[in-house]
Each structure stands twice: as C-alpha cells, then as structure tokens.
C-alpha cells in the first residue's frame, strides 16, 4: 500500500500531542471562545430552517448516490471540462499531483502563485512541494495568511488560525509581513478592522502582480464541468479572476451530478460552517474563461480505497464544513495540531487513518480521540455517523498487549455470571485494599479523581440474600 | 407483564444501591421485576474499545439472558443505547442471534422511558428535599433520545428543587476507556463539568448513568466539594418515610 501523505508530520500518538495542548491555557482559552461563538451561531441559523432534517437527508442522499456512481460522474465531469476548453489531469497520489501542478506552473515561466484556501492542496503538501521547485505559493485567505506568516500549521478546516487571538495576530503581522511583501503599518493595533486592512493592502499588491492561481473547489458539477468555490472574504474571487492561469486541485469526491444538487448544499454548507445563511462570495466557472487557461487536477490520494470500505466510505460525503470540530469537546481542548493531519477533529479522526492507513502509532490512536459523545453525528449536515466509523476503525488495528490481556480477563469474567459473582464477593471482602492510585495506564484516571468505594455486597448478592428485597 | 431488570455490570458490582432503588421503585408502582441471573455485562466496553468478537459473545449472552420478557428495564442510558443501537449491528441481518436481538431490542427501555412511556406515570410519589441538578449524559441524550423524561419525573418529586446545569449537554469526558487512553483530555472535560456543577450550588448531581456519575463524582470527591452524586432511580425511590438504603 502506498503511503498517503497528509501534509503533517505524524510521529507522536494523539494522547501525547493532546496532553501538551491541554496544558496550554492560552490555546484552550482561544479555542473555547472561538468554537463556542461559532457553535451558537450555527445552532441559531439551523433552527431557522424548518426543513433542516429534510435538507440534511437530501445532502446525505445526493452524496451517497454520487459516490456510488463516482466513475460515471467523473468521466462526465472530464468531458464537460474539456469541452469547455479546460484541461483535466488525473493524480493517483500526492506526489503525482504535486508534479503535475509544478509542471504546469513552470510551463508559464512564473515563480510565484497565489492560492485560494484549499484543503486538497494542504493534504498533498503542495506549497512545500512547489517551494522545492523554486516556486513560492502565497496564501490569500486571511487565516491561512496568518498561519503562513507565522510559520505555523493550520489548526481548523475553515478557520485555520482559530488557535490564535488578536494580539498574537498583530504580532505576526508586524513581525513577518515585510518578509513576504508589503509590510504592516507601523502603528498596527489589534483591532479587527486594522488587522483586516493591513492584510487587505498586503494581499492587494500580490493579486495585481501574480499571474498564476491555485485553488480547490467545494463542488464540481459533472453535468456542466463547473467548479464552485464558497468563501467569505473575496480573496478567492480575486485569485479566480485576475491571474492568467488557474489550476484547481480537487478531490474526486467533490463531484456533484447537477446544478440542481447545489441548491441543497448552498443551504447546508454556510449554515454548518460559518453559521451564516449564505456565504458572502460564491464563485463558479466552467472550463477556460476569457483569456484564462484552466487546469483541473483530479486527486485520488487514497479516496478510492476509502470508497471500498463499507462502513468507512461515508467519510467521503464530508463537505468540510467543520461543524463537527466546533462541537467536539475533545477538539475544543486540544486544537487541530494534536491530530497530526490537515483534517483535525472528529472527521479527521475517521478520515486520516482511512486515507493514510493505520501504520503509525498516531494513526492508530486517532480513532480513540473521541469519547463517543455523538455530538459530531448530530451536527453533521450530511449525516456521517462518525461514532460508528470510529468504533469500526478501533476494531481494525492491533491493540497493545496489556489492554488485550485486560479485555480478555474482563471478557472471561463476564462470560459466566458465576465468575462475576465470585469476583464481586472477593472484591467485597478485599474492599479496604483497593489502592488510591491505580497502577499503569489506569493511573491517569486516579490522578485527578477518587475511585468509588467498593460496596460490601453486590446487587446480585443482595438479591439472593433478600429474595429481591422481599425478605 | 413480565419485566426483567438488566441492572448492568457497573451497577451490580459498584453501585448496588441503584439496582435496589429500581426494584423498590417499580414495586411501589405495582411492577415486580425479575432479575435474570445469567446477565453480566452488555459488552459496551469491549465494543467501543474495538474488541468486536468479545462484544459479540457478550451480546449473545445478554440477549439469551433477557429472552422471554415483555419488557427489559435498564437503569443506564448508556447500556440501553448499547443494546438498542449496537446489538443489531453486531448481530447482522440474519440468523438466530439476529432474531433474538430483534425480539429484545423493541422491548428494552431505559428506566425513565419505562416509567413515562410504558407505565404512564410522571409522579412516582417521591420525596427528596434537596437542591438537585441533572446531567443528561451523552448516550441518554443522543443515543436513546431520553429528552425531558428525566426532568419531568424530577419536577414531580416533592421537596426537590431542580436547578439548571450550564452546558448540560456537553460530555463529561468519561467515554469508558477514553478516560484512560486520553486521560489528560478527559480530566480537562471533567474539570469543566465539575465547575458547572459547583456553579449551580446544588447539593446533589443526578443522572441516569452511574458511569458518568462515577467519573464526575470522582473529581467532586477529590476536590472535597461536598456535592453528592446520585442515580436518578435513588431520588425517585426516596419517600418521606424511607430513604434509599
Ligand atoms: S464530517 Fe460532517 S460535520 Fe464534519 S466537516 Fe464533514 S460534513 Fe462537516
């Protein structure tokens, strides 16, 4: 199996990353504030839609149908894009996609590209790959810009700089903007308007100079070969219209059969994602537009393998709204970096180990990065049953031996009620000997909590002694 | 009506008061529940930690023990969710195991469902003169959709002052082996829950699941907060003349 690269180093398991994040009180404060705000906004705009349950079901069904007929719709998409004057390239993995894009940029003779925020290009580590070829990629989404200037990694799907507060952003702008282009004004404050203005001026210069743009797409319409990008800031529209060459890297699961299907997703996505009824900018383009050259790179990178899995394939329905991140109590306390992948939070916990395989300790630990509270499933606009996929993935990888031994012992006891009864009797007699601190991995629990007192008599014994309380 | 009590392994072993409370409460309402001896554990810990084969074995035992009853009452939203949500998946669509599961699942009720939906009572005649707050627990809330049944029952308890819990729908961080595998995140989640509980000024935190209560109660205890945790059944069982024990 080829190794699928997901744009993040993957060395330490999730619990160790998480332990570090949990101790970072600034991070926790920033995350808590941001996720709670956006969560409340989502809840209120979703409550406004009386047909939300039907919309969600329609979204699920359209995606499901498309995935089941993906081969057909992809060929249709290719034909439509080509007919409209675009060029279609197929990439099986990250390396191939990067090679294709780098080749296309080089052919233009340019060494700088502007980027519309895109998960697919992050997934394949495109910016880093281009840099190796002497090409600099400039992110133009405000949050991506903050991440790039800060030499940081995105921590959220929609709000990559969610882990940063205003003061930190001001510092990053003041210190690093000048190294990348137009510097921040001397008197930059941490007022949101001042920060936005600094970014606007910095980016404006870039848009007017750059001849090549790279984007992803939220949806690709098979019927007409149309790409659709939803965004909030307008930077995307600048990238999509100003440069002479436009290259879009799009995961094969992004295809939708027809324009009609968009109706559903244009309602589901903005509400779930930013808590808005509609996103400020929706750009669509079909093939090559006036004087522009258009290339579409269709990316597999593990997706067909996921599609083959009966339980896990539903993860490909994901429209990257990040509602599951914003509501996840684990994500709220760890942030995105702990997941070691560009896909953090609940969706990352099921998508990353499927795309990348469970070869590393990190990838084996991701399906456990959840208390199975079910909040993610409840908010997911395409009804991905994340808890079920987590449980299914947990049963795949080999477990550590002490745990296997413990589970086997527990299973053996529960196999016969007589065994359980004997153990309970022994426990009742030895109850004073239970230590305050449990050994080994169980110690994590007793470090902050008291164990319950073991009762003198189990329910079972009480029932026998009193004939169910009748004596 | 033949009613079986599925008391759950955690209650049986660590919280027998809850089982006793359920038996007494049901008896007060005219229902004699049976305790099928062959029951042990629903297998949730194994299933959710990724030990599917063991979970299947325990699920088989579970449905065999509970066969032949008109109703199975479970004083745990979490174990009720296991039976109703996961047993059908473990059993598949055909064969004797699947048939047995298909018979047991629609007859399985979490305690408050049984009281409100089957017996049709909301006032169980309880008396509990304390300030109480209620934590809905994830599996009660999103697994089996208990809704406001527990609150409806609590509101009818004489003397009880019910105080709302902030961010009640948030997970307490227990999640079975999650509390061990991700101890730091779990403790952070629990700490937030504990803070919300203390902010209510309640004397008692109640829920329909002893495992979550054990988790939150463990931290309330460690912090010497003085707040007690109690299973809902124990509150509903209390009367003016008889406490729980
Ligand atoms: S899994 Fe669902 S909720 Fe999460 S990002 Fe994807 S579509 Fe949104």
XYZ file of C-alpha atoms and ligand atoms in Angstrom:
724
model
C 0.000 0.000 0.000
C 1.378 3.383 -0.912
C 1.846 5.847 1.887
C -0.623 8.702 1.639
C 0.862 11.990 2.736
C -1.495 14.334 4.536
C 0.664 17.382 4.966
C 1.611 16.973 8.616
C 4.338 15.197 10.491
C 2.953 12.082 12.136
C 5.296 10.908 14.821
C 3.662 11.091 18.252
C 0.332 9.462 19.136
C -2.683 11.671 19.791
C -2.776 11.398 23.604
C 0.763 12.798 23.860
C 0.029 15.676 21.489
C -3.207 16.296 23.354
C -1.560 16.315 26.777
C 0.694 19.134 25.632
C -2.170 21.101 24.124
C -4.354 20.719 27.214
C -1.644 22.359 29.341
C -1.507 25.411 27.032
C -4.023 27.659 28.758
C -3.861 30.405 26.119
C -4.652 27.854 23.423
C -7.537 26.437 25.406
C -8.954 29.876 26.034
C -8.736 30.841 22.343
C -10.307 27.602 21.199
C -13.077 27.648 23.725
C -14.050 31.165 22.852
C -13.977 30.644 19.099
C -15.714 27.271 18.950
C -18.431 28.408 21.299
C -19.179 31.535 19.320
C -19.430 29.707 16.023
C -21.367 26.847 17.592
C -24.028 29.199 18.889
C -24.275 30.921 15.507
C -24.686 27.597 13.725
C -27.378 26.489 16.128
C -29.387 29.642 15.616
C -29.309 29.652 11.797
C -30.026 25.924 11.671
C -33.008 26.422 13.963
C -34.316 28.966 11.454
C -34.545 26.375 8.690
C -37.778 24.458 9.280
C -36.788 21.786 6.751
C -33.297 21.185 8.118
C -33.874 17.457 8.663
C -35.054 17.057 5.063
C -32.157 19.127 3.724
C -29.713 17.020 5.686
C -31.265 13.842 4.351
C -31.156 15.237 0.805
C -27.490 16.139 1.244
C -26.720 12.672 2.504
C -28.617 11.011 -0.309
C -27.092 13.095 -3.111
C -23.575 12.452 -1.853
C -24.263 8.770 -1.363
C -25.673 8.424 -4.868
C -22.752 10.307 -6.400
C -20.166 8.198 -4.585
C -21.861 5.004 -5.720
C -21.672 6.190 -9.324
C -18.433 8.090 -8.998
C -16.787 6.540 -12.057
C -19.621 7.680 -14.285
C -19.802 11.217 -12.916
C -16.045 11.729 -13.045
C -15.921 10.811 -16.719
C -18.843 13.137 -17.367
C -17.038 15.901 -15.490
C -13.868 15.386 -17.506
C -15.778 15.544 -20.762
C -17.624 18.693 -19.789
C -14.486 20.488 -18.583
C -12.609 19.547 -21.726
C -15.497 20.625 -23.938
C -15.441 23.998 -22.193
C -11.790 24.474 -23.037
C -10.212 23.271 -19.782
C -7.562 20.601 -19.319
C -8.112 17.661 -16.980
C -5.298 15.796 -15.218
C -5.657 12.709 -13.036
C -3.456 12.238 -9.985
C -3.370 8.963 -8.071
C -1.372 10.331 -5.151
C 0.119 13.431 -3.564
C 3.465 13.185 -5.359
C 1.839 12.872 -8.750
C -0.495 15.797 -8.117
C 2.379 17.970 -6.955
C 4.418 17.014 -10.005
C 1.557 17.930 -12.321
C 0.952 21.298 -10.663
C 4.645 22.189 -10.520
C 4.973 21.302 -14.206
C 2.010 23.494 -15.103
C 3.374 26.454 -13.166
C 6.844 26.062 -14.661
C 5.360 25.998 -18.144
C 4.064 29.521 -17.531
C 7.563 30.719 -16.659
C 6.324 32.138 -13.354
C 7.836 31.511 -9.929
C 5.027 32.890 -7.791
C 1.445 31.712 -7.365
C -1.488 32.955 -5.315
C -3.711 30.450 -3.574
C -7.343 30.207 -2.678
C -7.689 28.362 0.613
C -7.935 24.675 -0.197
C -7.833 21.531 1.902
C -6.838 19.339 -1.042
C -3.629 21.280 -1.680
C -2.801 21.198 2.021
C -3.457 17.497 2.077
C -0.818 16.907 -0.591
C 1.634 19.448 0.838
C 1.589 21.439 -2.379
C 3.185 24.635 -1.026
C 6.202 22.724 0.257
C 6.499 20.731 -2.969
C 6.351 23.911 -5.079
C 8.984 25.556 -2.921
C 11.351 22.693 -3.713
C 10.875 23.595 -7.366
C 11.644 27.245 -6.702
C 8.022 28.340 -6.756
C 6.583 30.408 -3.909
C 2.919 29.921 -3.087
C 1.149 32.765 -1.307
C -1.951 32.006 0.715
C -4.591 34.723 0.371
C -7.246 33.630 2.860
C -6.830 35.811 5.938
C -6.490 32.925 8.361
C -4.216 30.989 6.012
C -2.107 34.113 5.653
C -1.754 34.322 9.425
C -0.691 30.695 9.526
C 1.754 31.090 6.667
C 3.321 34.281 8.021
C 3.619 32.727 11.462
C 5.369 29.658 10.025
C 2.629 27.689 11.693
C 0.254 24.920 10.726
C -3.493 25.224 10.224
C -5.483 24.110 13.234
C -9.017 24.067 11.841
C -10.611 23.309 8.478
C -12.466 26.585 7.997
C -10.646 28.846 10.459
C -7.020 27.674 10.218
C -5.819 30.323 12.698
C -8.532 29.581 15.259
C -5.843 28.920 17.858
C -4.565 32.495 17.600
C -6.038 35.584 19.257
C -5.932 39.199 18.067
C -2.816 40.125 19.980
C -0.904 37.189 18.557
C -2.072 38.038 15.043
C -0.947 41.628 15.406
C 2.470 40.436 16.441
C 2.722 38.042 13.494
C 1.733 40.755 11.016
C 4.071 43.358 12.458
C 6.985 40.981 12.534
C 6.645 38.907 9.367
C 4.612 40.732 6.717
C 7.611 42.665 5.467
C 9.469 39.444 4.704
C 6.738 38.404 2.272
C 5.745 41.674 0.610
C 4.113 44.908 1.694
C 4.863 45.422 5.395
C 2.255 46.070 8.054
C 1.756 49.741 9.004
C 3.971 50.995 11.831
C 1.065 51.802 14.119
C -0.798 48.492 13.673
C -3.217 47.816 16.536
C -5.001 44.567 17.354
C -8.391 45.983 16.323
C -10.022 43.518 13.882
C -10.570 46.314 11.348
C -6.919 47.387 11.499
C -5.713 43.814 11.104
C -8.058 43.213 8.166
C -6.922 46.422 6.480
C -3.256 45.503 6.834
C -3.970 42.102 5.280
C -6.055 43.691 2.529
C -3.278 46.058 1.450
C -0.659 43.333 1.658
C -2.773 40.975 -0.445
C -3.962 43.579 -2.966
C -0.387 44.123 -4.089
C 0.008 40.391 -4.503
C -3.178 39.860 -6.532
C -2.223 42.510 -9.038
C 1.262 41.074 -9.545
C 0.684 37.356 -9.757
C -0.115 35.522 -12.994
C -0.907 32.018 -11.715
C -3.527 30.964 -9.185
C -4.173 27.660 -7.483
C -7.487 26.744 -5.924
C -9.519 23.809 -4.810
C -13.269 23.572 -5.195
C -16.144 22.955 -2.830
C -18.118 21.292 -5.586
C -17.571 20.225 -9.181
C -20.683 19.839 -11.305
C -20.449 16.848 -13.615
C -23.287 17.990 -15.880
C -21.597 21.187 -16.988
C -17.994 20.889 -15.803
C -18.469 23.820 -13.444
C -16.280 24.433 -10.396
C -17.841 26.075 -7.344
C -15.985 27.906 -4.576
C -17.698 29.327 -1.488
C -15.836 31.920 0.550
C -16.258 34.861 2.878
C -13.579 37.400 2.083
C -13.487 37.905 -1.669
C -9.813 36.980 -1.899
C -10.836 33.795 -3.653
C -12.687 35.685 -6.346
C -9.582 37.854 -6.907
C -7.459 34.726 -7.381
C -10.022 33.064 -9.606
C -10.442 36.001 -11.960
C -7.219 38.059 -12.097
C -4.448 35.577 -12.970
C -3.938 34.226 -16.471
C -3.557 30.592 -15.452
C -5.867 28.885 -12.991
C -5.090 25.423 -11.618
C -7.681 23.697 -9.425
C -6.777 20.661 -7.379
C -9.976 18.841 -6.491
C -10.585 15.588 -4.624
C -12.588 13.135 -6.696
C -15.312 13.030 -4.044
C -16.210 16.678 -4.662
C -18.236 15.962 -7.764
C -21.996 16.553 -7.806
C -24.210 15.334 -10.628
C -26.075 18.534 -11.490
C -26.669 22.215 -10.770
C -29.910 21.324 -9.043
C -27.966 19.488 -6.358
C -26.201 22.707 -5.440
C -29.442 24.080 -4.074
C -29.187 21.684 -1.165
C -25.526 22.273 -0.398
C -25.669 26.048 -0.682
C -28.096 25.856 2.231
C -26.290 23.176 4.226
C -22.695 24.344 3.943
C -22.712 28.022 5.010
C -25.068 27.344 7.904
C -22.993 24.433 9.183
C -19.699 26.068 8.525
C -19.665 29.735 9.461
C -23.154 29.955 10.894
C -24.304 32.218 8.076
C -27.449 31.854 6.000
C -25.318 32.384 2.932
C -21.623 32.882 2.419
C -20.702 36.303 1.009
C -18.995 35.057 -2.173
C -19.952 32.099 -4.342
C -17.824 31.821 -7.483
C -18.472 29.407 -10.311
C -16.519 28.887 -13.510
C -16.756 26.470 -16.367
C -13.646 25.493 -18.290
C -11.418 28.275 -19.568
C -12.843 31.781 -19.267
C -11.853 34.855 -21.292
C -8.156 34.739 -21.900
C -7.572 32.394 -18.995
C -6.087 28.936 -19.112
C -7.767 26.401 -16.817
C -6.399 23.117 -15.480
C -8.292 20.706 -13.284
C -6.251 18.171 -11.317
C -8.496 15.381 -10.035
C -6.983 13.879 -6.927
C -7.466 10.364 -5.570
C -4.789 10.126 -2.832
C -6.407 7.183 -1.022
C -10.019 8.042 -1.749
C -10.890 5.016 -3.884
C -9.509 2.833 -1.108
C -11.835 4.531 1.383
C -14.695 4.125 -1.056
C -14.166 0.364 -0.969
C -14.860 0.243 2.769
C -18.486 -0.411 3.594
C -18.585 1.388 6.946
C -15.869 3.978 6.437
C -16.838 5.217 2.982
C -19.412 7.600 4.400
C -16.489 9.832 5.421
C -16.214 10.773 1.733
C -19.577 12.514 1.974
C -17.848 15.196 4.053
C -18.242 18.739 2.710
C -15.556 20.129 5.075
C -17.926 22.409 6.932
C -16.132 21.757 10.241
C -19.340 21.754 12.289
C -18.098 18.534 13.882
C -14.887 20.241 15.003
C -16.719 23.193 16.511
C -18.948 20.981 18.605
C -16.355 18.374 19.611
C -15.355 18.546 23.294
C -12.041 16.858 22.508
C -11.147 19.253 19.698
C -12.160 22.178 21.884
C -9.456 21.214 24.362
C -6.674 20.093 22.047
C -6.961 22.148 18.866
C -6.142 20.812 15.455
C -2.395 20.242 15.683
C -2.786 17.295 18.036
C -4.392 15.280 15.243
C -1.206 15.413 13.150
C -3.097 15.793 9.908
C -4.687 18.590 7.916
C -8.020 17.010 8.832
C -8.460 17.513 12.566
C -11.385 16.893 14.882
C -13.932 14.121 14.532
C -13.807 13.981 10.724
C -10.017 13.855 10.881
C -10.161 11.035 13.395
C -12.002 8.887 10.853
C -10.688 10.243 7.560
C -6.975 10.413 8.286
C -6.479 6.778 9.368
C -8.503 5.688 6.374
C -6.594 7.782 3.835
C -3.202 7.146 5.387
C -3.713 3.628 6.739
C -3.026 2.696 10.348
C 0.680 2.040 10.052
C 1.831 4.686 12.522
C 1.159 4.983 16.215
C -0.551 8.317 15.593
C -2.926 6.909 13.017
C -3.804 4.005 15.283
C -4.511 6.433 18.119
C -6.817 8.744 16.138
C -9.940 6.549 16.268
C -9.637 6.769 20.073
C -9.513 10.568 20.090
C -13.202 10.684 20.970
C -15.395 9.951 23.952
C -18.106 8.811 21.512
C -20.405 11.512 22.850
C -22.183 11.679 19.498
C -22.285 15.474 19.156
C -20.451 15.312 15.805
C -23.010 12.988 14.247
C -25.821 15.202 15.442
C -24.486 18.328 13.707
C -23.052 16.787 10.539
C -25.031 18.215 7.597
C -24.548 15.041 5.551
C -25.254 12.721 8.498
C -21.912 10.960 8.662
C -22.205 8.554 11.592
C -18.753 9.396 12.906
C -19.067 7.405 16.182
C -19.890 4.219 14.274
C -16.927 4.663 11.970
C -14.676 5.336 14.973
C -15.789 2.114 16.636
C -15.334 0.204 13.404
C -11.808 1.577 12.932
C -10.964 0.724 16.535
C -11.621 -2.920 15.816
C -9.113 -2.926 12.940
C -5.697 -2.178 14.353
C -3.853 -4.388 16.795
C -4.231 -3.344 20.423
C -1.396 -3.054 22.968
C -0.869 -6.300 24.868
C -1.685 -5.135 28.417
C -5.002 -3.888 27.137
C -5.649 -7.124 25.268
C -4.916 -9.040 28.445
C -7.211 -6.830 30.492
C -10.031 -7.071 27.993
C -9.621 -10.826 27.722
C -9.757 -11.146 31.519
C -12.862 -8.972 31.716
C -14.437 -10.942 28.891
C -13.669 -14.197 30.720
C -15.310 -12.939 33.918
C -18.407 -11.683 32.108
C -18.704 -14.932 30.180
C -20.274 -16.696 33.183
C -22.322 -14.989 35.850
C -20.866 -17.344 38.458
C -17.423 -15.942 37.773
C -18.688 -12.396 38.115
C -20.409 -13.263 41.392
C -17.206 -14.817 42.818
C -15.170 -11.797 41.800
C -17.718 -9.473 43.398
C -17.603 -11.454 46.653
C -13.818 -11.299 46.684
C -13.966 -7.572 45.932
C -16.404 -7.003 48.780
C -14.058 -8.711 51.223
C -10.902 -7.044 49.976
C -12.537 -3.641 49.549
C -10.211 -1.937 52.009
C -7.201 -2.984 49.950
C -8.125 -1.059 46.795
C -5.295 1.480 46.334
C -5.986 5.195 45.999
C -3.856 5.272 42.898
C -4.290 2.616 40.252
C -1.229 1.144 38.558
C -0.038 1.628 34.989
C -2.240 3.303 32.404
C -5.164 3.298 34.823
C -3.287 5.852 36.928
C -4.322 8.597 34.517
C -7.799 8.333 35.940
C -6.966 8.234 39.625
C -4.575 11.169 39.307
C -7.485 13.580 39.331
C -10.389 11.513 40.618
C -11.307 9.370 43.604
C -12.324 5.797 42.965
C -15.769 4.822 44.149
C -15.835 2.734 47.279
C -16.326 -0.956 46.586
C -19.581 -1.995 48.248
C -19.673 -4.734 50.866
C -22.363 -6.527 48.911
C -23.089 -6.565 45.191
C -26.592 -6.164 43.857
C -26.560 -9.824 42.933
C -25.702 -10.882 46.499
C -28.345 -8.578 47.920
C -30.941 -10.049 45.576
C -30.047 -13.592 46.676
C -29.899 -12.791 50.388
C -33.197 -10.900 50.462
C -35.047 -12.604 47.614
C -35.139 -9.343 45.703
C -35.882 -7.266 48.775
C -38.928 -9.323 49.729
C -37.306 -10.717 52.863
C -46.398 -8.127 32.207
C -43.146 -9.984 32.794
C -40.449 -7.419 33.439
C -36.721 -8.107 33.611
C -34.264 -5.806 35.309
C -30.982 -5.536 33.440
C -29.030 -3.943 36.235
C -25.707 -3.528 34.292
C -22.314 -4.749 35.497
C -21.253 -1.369 36.858
C -24.376 -1.056 38.982
C -24.276 -4.685 40.050
C -20.656 -4.513 41.164
C -20.076 -0.931 42.275
C -23.467 0.741 42.718
C -25.904 -1.833 44.095
C -27.964 0.956 45.686
C -29.184 1.895 42.229
C -30.420 -1.613 41.493
C -32.147 -1.794 44.884
C -33.758 1.585 44.252
C -35.116 0.435 40.891
C -36.575 -2.731 42.413
C -38.277 -0.796 45.220
C -39.490 1.976 42.966
C -41.042 -0.437 40.497
C -42.626 -2.435 43.297
C -44.158 0.732 44.693
C -45.675 1.279 41.243
C -47.038 -2.262 41.162
C -44.403 -3.892 38.988
C -42.496 -6.945 40.213
C -39.283 -7.047 38.217
C -37.325 -10.223 37.792
C -33.532 -10.356 37.918
C -32.361 -12.858 35.298
C -29.302 -14.384 36.946
C -27.399 -15.147 33.757
C -26.905 -11.459 32.931
C -23.461 -9.926 33.333
C -22.328 -7.076 31.067
C -23.799 -5.659 27.870
C -20.347 -5.662 26.247
C -20.151 -1.956 25.590
C -16.621 -1.562 26.902
C -15.401 -4.270 24.555
C -17.359 -2.980 21.564
C -16.312 0.621 21.999
C -12.660 -0.180 22.569
C -12.521 -2.234 19.398
C -12.896 -5.798 20.730
C -15.682 -6.798 18.442
C -15.503 -10.576 18.907
C -15.723 -10.359 22.693
C -18.559 -7.850 22.345
C -20.461 -10.263 20.110
C -20.020 -13.063 22.666
C -21.313 -10.851 25.481
C -24.185 -9.582 23.357
C -25.221 -13.187 22.633
C -25.182 -13.958 26.344
C -27.049 -10.759 27.071
C -29.960 -11.400 24.743
C -30.135 -15.038 25.834
C -30.495 -13.943 29.475
C -33.171 -11.392 28.637
C -35.209 -13.589 26.319
C -38.888 -14.179 27.016
C -39.722 -10.985 28.900
C -42.300 -8.415 27.874
C -40.045 -5.598 28.942
C -36.423 -5.150 29.946
C -35.692 -2.193 32.211
C -32.174 -0.744 32.199
C -31.165 1.941 34.699
C -28.482 3.232 32.325
C -28.877 5.284 29.164
C -25.522 4.072 28.017
C -26.202 0.332 28.303
C -29.692 0.798 26.871
C -28.074 2.544 23.893
C -25.630 -0.335 23.544
C -28.458 -2.859 23.315
C -30.640 -0.790 21.051
C -28.005 0.751 18.764
C -25.100 -1.631 18.652
C -26.602 -5.091 19.167
C -28.374 -5.024 15.788
C -25.085 -4.062 14.122
C -23.189 -6.820 15.924
C -25.875 -9.388 15.121
C -26.131 -8.714 11.394
C -29.331 -9.208 9.482
C -29.922 -12.955 9.586
C -29.704 -15.999 11.838
C -30.887 -16.927 15.324
C -28.751 -14.258 17.031
C -30.230 -11.551 14.806
C -33.731 -12.866 15.540
C -33.102 -12.854 19.275
C -31.789 -9.286 19.100
C -34.776 -8.221 17.021
C -37.086 -9.544 19.756
C -35.237 -7.956 22.680
C -34.458 -4.522 21.190
C -38.007 -3.153 20.928
C -38.749 -4.351 24.475
C -35.724 -2.681 26.035
C -36.392 0.515 27.970
C -34.210 2.829 29.928
C -35.799 3.334 33.363
C -37.386 6.741 32.708
C -38.770 5.552 29.365
C -40.345 2.628 31.144
C -41.886 4.867 33.782
C -43.172 7.564 31.453
C -43.940 5.660 28.232
C -44.918 2.192 29.450
C -46.351 2.777 32.929
C -47.552 6.265 32.034
C -46.529 7.837 35.338
C -44.697 11.084 35.855
C -45.350 11.450 39.573
C -43.823 8.435 41.262
C -44.687 9.725 44.722
C -41.135 10.534 45.703
C -39.935 12.963 48.361
C -36.439 14.377 48.246
C -35.980 17.759 49.919
C -32.715 18.808 48.300
C -31.291 21.121 45.677
C -30.573 18.899 42.661
C -29.059 19.433 39.234
C -29.316 16.999 36.356
C -26.629 15.986 33.855
C -28.271 14.418 30.769
C -25.279 12.173 29.769
C -24.386 11.759 26.099
C -25.867 8.346 25.484
C -29.127 9.233 27.222
C -29.304 12.417 25.233
C -28.078 11.490 21.771
C -28.024 7.697 21.899
C -31.553 6.895 23.013
C -33.080 10.395 22.983
C -34.463 10.433 26.503
C -35.453 14.041 26.022
C -37.028 15.644 29.055
C -38.443 12.453 30.584
C -35.961 12.572 33.491
C -36.717 16.241 34.130
C -40.457 15.624 34.005
C -40.052 12.962 36.675
C -37.756 15.096 38.811
C -40.124 18.065 38.677
C -42.829 15.958 40.339
C -40.638 14.979 43.269
C -41.876 16.675 46.430
C -39.430 18.989 48.119
C -36.920 18.791 45.297
C -35.505 21.999 43.947
C -34.272 21.435 40.412
C -31.540 23.823 39.283
C -30.362 24.040 35.665
C -26.819 22.982 34.745
C -24.868 25.194 32.332
C -23.668 23.444 29.158
C -25.533 20.389 30.379
C -25.333 18.675 27.006
C -21.568 18.625 26.992
C -19.776 15.353 27.517
C -18.227 14.858 30.968
C -15.217 13.146 29.412
C -15.809 9.636 30.684
C -16.356 7.668 27.487
C -15.342 4.323 29.027
C -11.735 3.608 28.127
C -11.424 7.148 26.718
C -10.885 8.320 30.310
C -7.835 6.067 30.468
C -6.492 6.322 26.934
C -6.831 10.106 26.786
C -6.569 10.840 30.479
C -5.496 14.472 30.073
C -8.308 15.494 27.737
C -10.776 13.518 29.808
C -9.680 15.262 33.004
C -9.964 18.665 31.309
C -13.511 17.863 30.195
C -14.425 16.578 33.633
C -12.992 19.680 35.296
C -15.262 21.902 33.204
C -18.252 19.751 34.080
C -17.369 19.897 37.773
C -17.077 23.681 37.618
C -20.534 23.906 36.020
C -21.958 21.639 38.718
C -20.418 23.700 41.521
C -21.762 26.890 39.939
C -25.320 25.618 40.356
C -24.973 25.446 44.121
C -26.696 22.060 44.059
C -26.238 19.523 46.865
C -26.787 16.607 44.538
C -25.819 15.903 40.947
C -28.048 13.320 39.365
C -28.017 11.428 36.078
C -29.393 8.273 34.525
C -25.945 6.699 34.278
C -23.670 5.676 37.119
C -20.555 5.500 34.969
C -20.677 9.224 34.157
C -21.581 9.926 37.781
C -18.607 7.880 38.957
C -16.378 9.953 36.706
C -17.741 13.358 37.736
C -18.230 12.228 41.333
C -14.620 11.061 41.472
C -13.451 14.586 40.791
C -16.083 16.219 43.013
C -14.828 13.935 45.770
C -11.173 14.616 45.131
C -11.896 18.331 45.330
C -13.737 17.807 48.638
C -16.654 19.745 47.163
C -19.301 18.174 49.356
C -21.586 17.670 46.333
C -23.038 14.162 46.210
C -23.769 12.241 43.051
C -26.882 10.072 42.900
C -28.512 7.982 40.257
C -31.934 9.257 39.276
C -33.526 5.999 40.453
C -32.350 6.607 44.001
C -34.015 10.012 44.078
C -37.223 8.658 42.575
C -37.224 5.808 45.092
C -36.897 8.084 48.129
C -40.045 8.786 50.122
C -40.848 10.679 53.269
C -40.563 7.530 55.332
C -37.794 5.690 53.548
C -34.515 6.894 52.134
C -32.541 4.801 49.747
C -30.728 2.414 51.979
S -17.875 15.318 8.877
Fe -19.802 16.403 8.598
S -19.718 17.991 10.193
Fe -17.630 17.255 9.951
S -16.694 18.617 8.445
Fe -17.517 16.880 7.315
S -19.558 17.487 6.671
Fe -18.921 18.899 8.285
